[in-house]
Every structure is written in C-alpha cells, then in structure tokens.
Amino acid sequence: QVQVVESGGGSVQAGGSLSLACEASPRTAVFECMGWFRQASEHEPREAVAVLRRDGIATYADSVKGRFTISKDNAKGTLYLQMNSLRPEDTAMYYCAADRVLTDLHCSVRAEWGDFDHGGQGTEVTVSS
C-alpha cells in the first residue's frame, strides 16, 4: 500500500528558508508525477506550487518561481521542496502528492489535488513578518 508522509514544516521569519521532505513508500513504487500543494486555510483551495515529472521537468506556480525548488532523491524515494525568501503569504499547510500515471502536460502545476492518487496529511509552514 502506497503511503506519502511529509516532514520539515515549522515557523520562520520572513526572508528565511525551510526545506520540506516527502517520503513515499514503498521505495519500489514508481511515480510518474509528484508535487507539492498548499492550502492557506480550510476555506481556500488546495493549490499546486511545484510539480516534478519523472523525467525531471519541473513547473512552479508564479507566486513561488525563483524562490522554491522541487527535487527528488530517487535512491531514497524522497521528494523535497526547498523554500527560500519566504513571505508571510507562504504560510499554509503543505501537502505532498504522487501519482503513477500522470504524465506530460497533465503532470504540471496546473494539476489539481484530485488528479493525484496519493496524498499526505500535510506539514504546517508559518512565516512571520
């Protein structure tokens, strides 16, 4: 059974950095598409901020371009999100998502949470001004 677990959230001042990790198990699982979503509150939509295709192509939401970097350690089966120059508006629950079949144009920051078969419980990020 596939499981996705996020870690690395926390509190930081504006301008600071945080790194999130997403461990997907089993390690033998092959995902065509993995990504990070965030949701500022339960009343707001859960939106993709960074998505990574299995071939290494990454796409980012305009709001995080140049500040966030998505990457994956294939040996560990772990997805990362390096977040730099954090802003108060980056405050949200961050969720990891993975899917075995989303490819090409469907695996991008335009994908929706419901497009992914597997998702984690989230990790909280708070950025204070």
Coordinates of C-alpha atoms in Angstrom, one line a residue:
Q1 CA 0.0 0.0 0.0
V2 CA 1.4 3.4 -1.0
Q3 CA 2.0 5.9 1.7
V4 CA 3.1 9.5 1.5
V5 CA 4.4 11.3 4.5
E6 CA 5.6 14.9 4.7
S7 CA 8.0 16.5 7.2
G8 CA 10.1 19.6 7.7
G9 CA 7.4 22.2 8.4
G10 CA 7.9 24.9 11.0
S11 CA 8.0 28.6 11.8
V12 CA 10.3 31.1 10.3
Q13 CA 10.7 34.8 9.9
A14 CA 10.1 36.4 6.5
G15 CA 13.2 36.1 4.4
G16 CA 14.1 32.8 5.9
S17 CA 14.3 29.3 4.5
L18 CA 12.7 25.9 5.1
S19 CA 13.1 22.5 3.5
L20 CA 10.2 20.1 3.3
A21 CA 10.6 16.3 2.6
C22 CA 8.1 13.8 1.4
E23 CA 8.8 10.1 1.8
A24 CA 6.8 7.8 -0.4
S25 CA 6.7 4.1 0.4
P26 CA 7.3 1.5 -0.7
R27 CA 10.5 2.8 -2.2
T28 CA 10.0 0.5 -5.1
A29 CA 6.9 2.4 -6.2
V30 CA 7.4 4.3 -9.4
F31 CA 5.6 7.6 -9.7
E32 CA 5.3 9.5 -13.0
C33 CA 4.4 12.7 -11.2
M34 CA 5.0 14.1 -7.7
G35 CA 4.2 17.5 -6.4
W36 CA 3.7 20.0 -3.6
F37 CA 0.4 21.7 -2.9
R38 CA -0.5 24.2 -0.2
Q39 CA -3.7 25.4 1.4
A40 CA -3.8 28.6 3.5
S41 CA -7.0 27.7 5.3
E42 CA -9.8 25.3 5.1
H43 CA -11.8 27.9 3.3
E44 CA -9.3 28.3 0.5
P45 CA -8.5 25.9 -2.3
R46 CA -5.5 23.5 -2.2
E47 CA -3.2 24.6 -5.0
A48 CA -0.1 23.2 -6.6
V49 CA 3.0 25.2 -6.0
A50 CA 5.6 22.8 -7.6
V51 CA 5.3 19.7 -9.6
L52 CA 8.0 17.3 -10.8
R53 CA 7.7 14.9 -13.7
R54 CA 9.6 11.6 -13.6
D55 CA 11.8 12.8 -16.5
G56 CA 12.9 15.7 -14.3
I57 CA 10.8 18.5 -15.8
A58 CA 9.5 20.8 -13.0
T59 CA 6.9 23.5 -13.1
Y60 CA 6.1 26.2 -10.5
A61 CA 3.3 28.5 -9.5
D62 CA 4.1 32.1 -10.4
S63 CA 4.0 33.0 -6.8
V64 CA 7.0 30.8 -5.9
K65 CA 9.1 30.9 -9.0
G66 CA 12.7 31.8 -8.3
R67 CA 12.2 31.1 -4.5
F68 CA 11.1 27.4 -4.3
T69 CA 12.9 24.4 -5.8
I70 CA 11.5 20.9 -6.1
S71 CA 13.8 17.9 -6.3
K72 CA 13.8 14.2 -5.8
D73 CA 16.3 11.7 -4.5
N74 CA 15.4 8.6 -6.5
A75 CA 17.5 6.3 -4.4
K76 CA 15.6 7.3 -1.3
G77 CA 12.3 7.8 -2.9
T78 CA 12.1 11.2 -1.3
L79 CA 10.7 14.4 -2.7
Y80 CA 11.9 17.7 -1.5
L81 CA 10.8 21.3 -1.5
Q82 CA 13.5 23.9 -0.8
M83 CA 11.8 27.2 0.1
N84 CA 13.9 30.4 0.2
S85 CA 13.0 34.0 0.7
L86 CA 9.8 33.0 2.5
R87 CA 7.0 35.5 2.8
P88 CA 4.1 35.7 5.2
E89 CA 1.8 34.8 2.3
D90 CA 3.6 31.4 2.0
T91 CA 2.0 30.5 5.4
A92 CA -0.1 27.3 4.7
M93 CA -0.4 23.6 5.2
Y94 CA 1.9 22.0 2.6
Y95 CA 0.9 18.6 1.1
C96 CA 2.8 16.1 -1.0
A97 CA 1.0 14.3 -3.8
A98 CA 2.1 11.4 -6.0
D99 CA 0.6 9.6 -9.0
R100 CA 1.7 6.6 -11.1
V101 CA 0.1 7.7 -14.4
L102 CA 0.0 11.4 -14.7
T103 CA 2.4 12.3 -17.5
D104 CA 3.4 15.1 -19.8
L105 CA 1.2 18.1 -19.8
H106 CA -1.1 16.6 -17.1
C107 CA 1.8 16.5 -14.7
S108 CA 2.3 20.2 -14.1
V109 CA 1.5 22.9 -11.7
R110 CA -1.9 23.1 -13.4
A111 CA -2.9 19.7 -12.0
E112 CA -5.4 19.6 -9.2
W113 CA -5.2 17.7 -5.9
G114 CA -7.9 15.3 -7.1
D115 CA -5.7 14.3 -10.1
F116 CA -3.3 12.5 -7.8
D117 CA -4.0 9.1 -6.4
H118 CA -1.9 9.5 -3.3
G119 CA -1.5 12.4 -0.9
G120 CA -0.1 13.1 2.6
Q121 CA -1.6 14.6 5.7
G122 CA 0.4 17.8 5.4
T123 CA 3.0 19.7 7.3
E124 CA 2.5 23.3 8.5
V125 CA 4.6 26.2 7.5
T126 CA 4.3 29.6 9.3
V127 CA 6.1 32.7 8.1
S128 CA 6.0 35.7 10.4
S129 CA 6.7 39.3 9.3

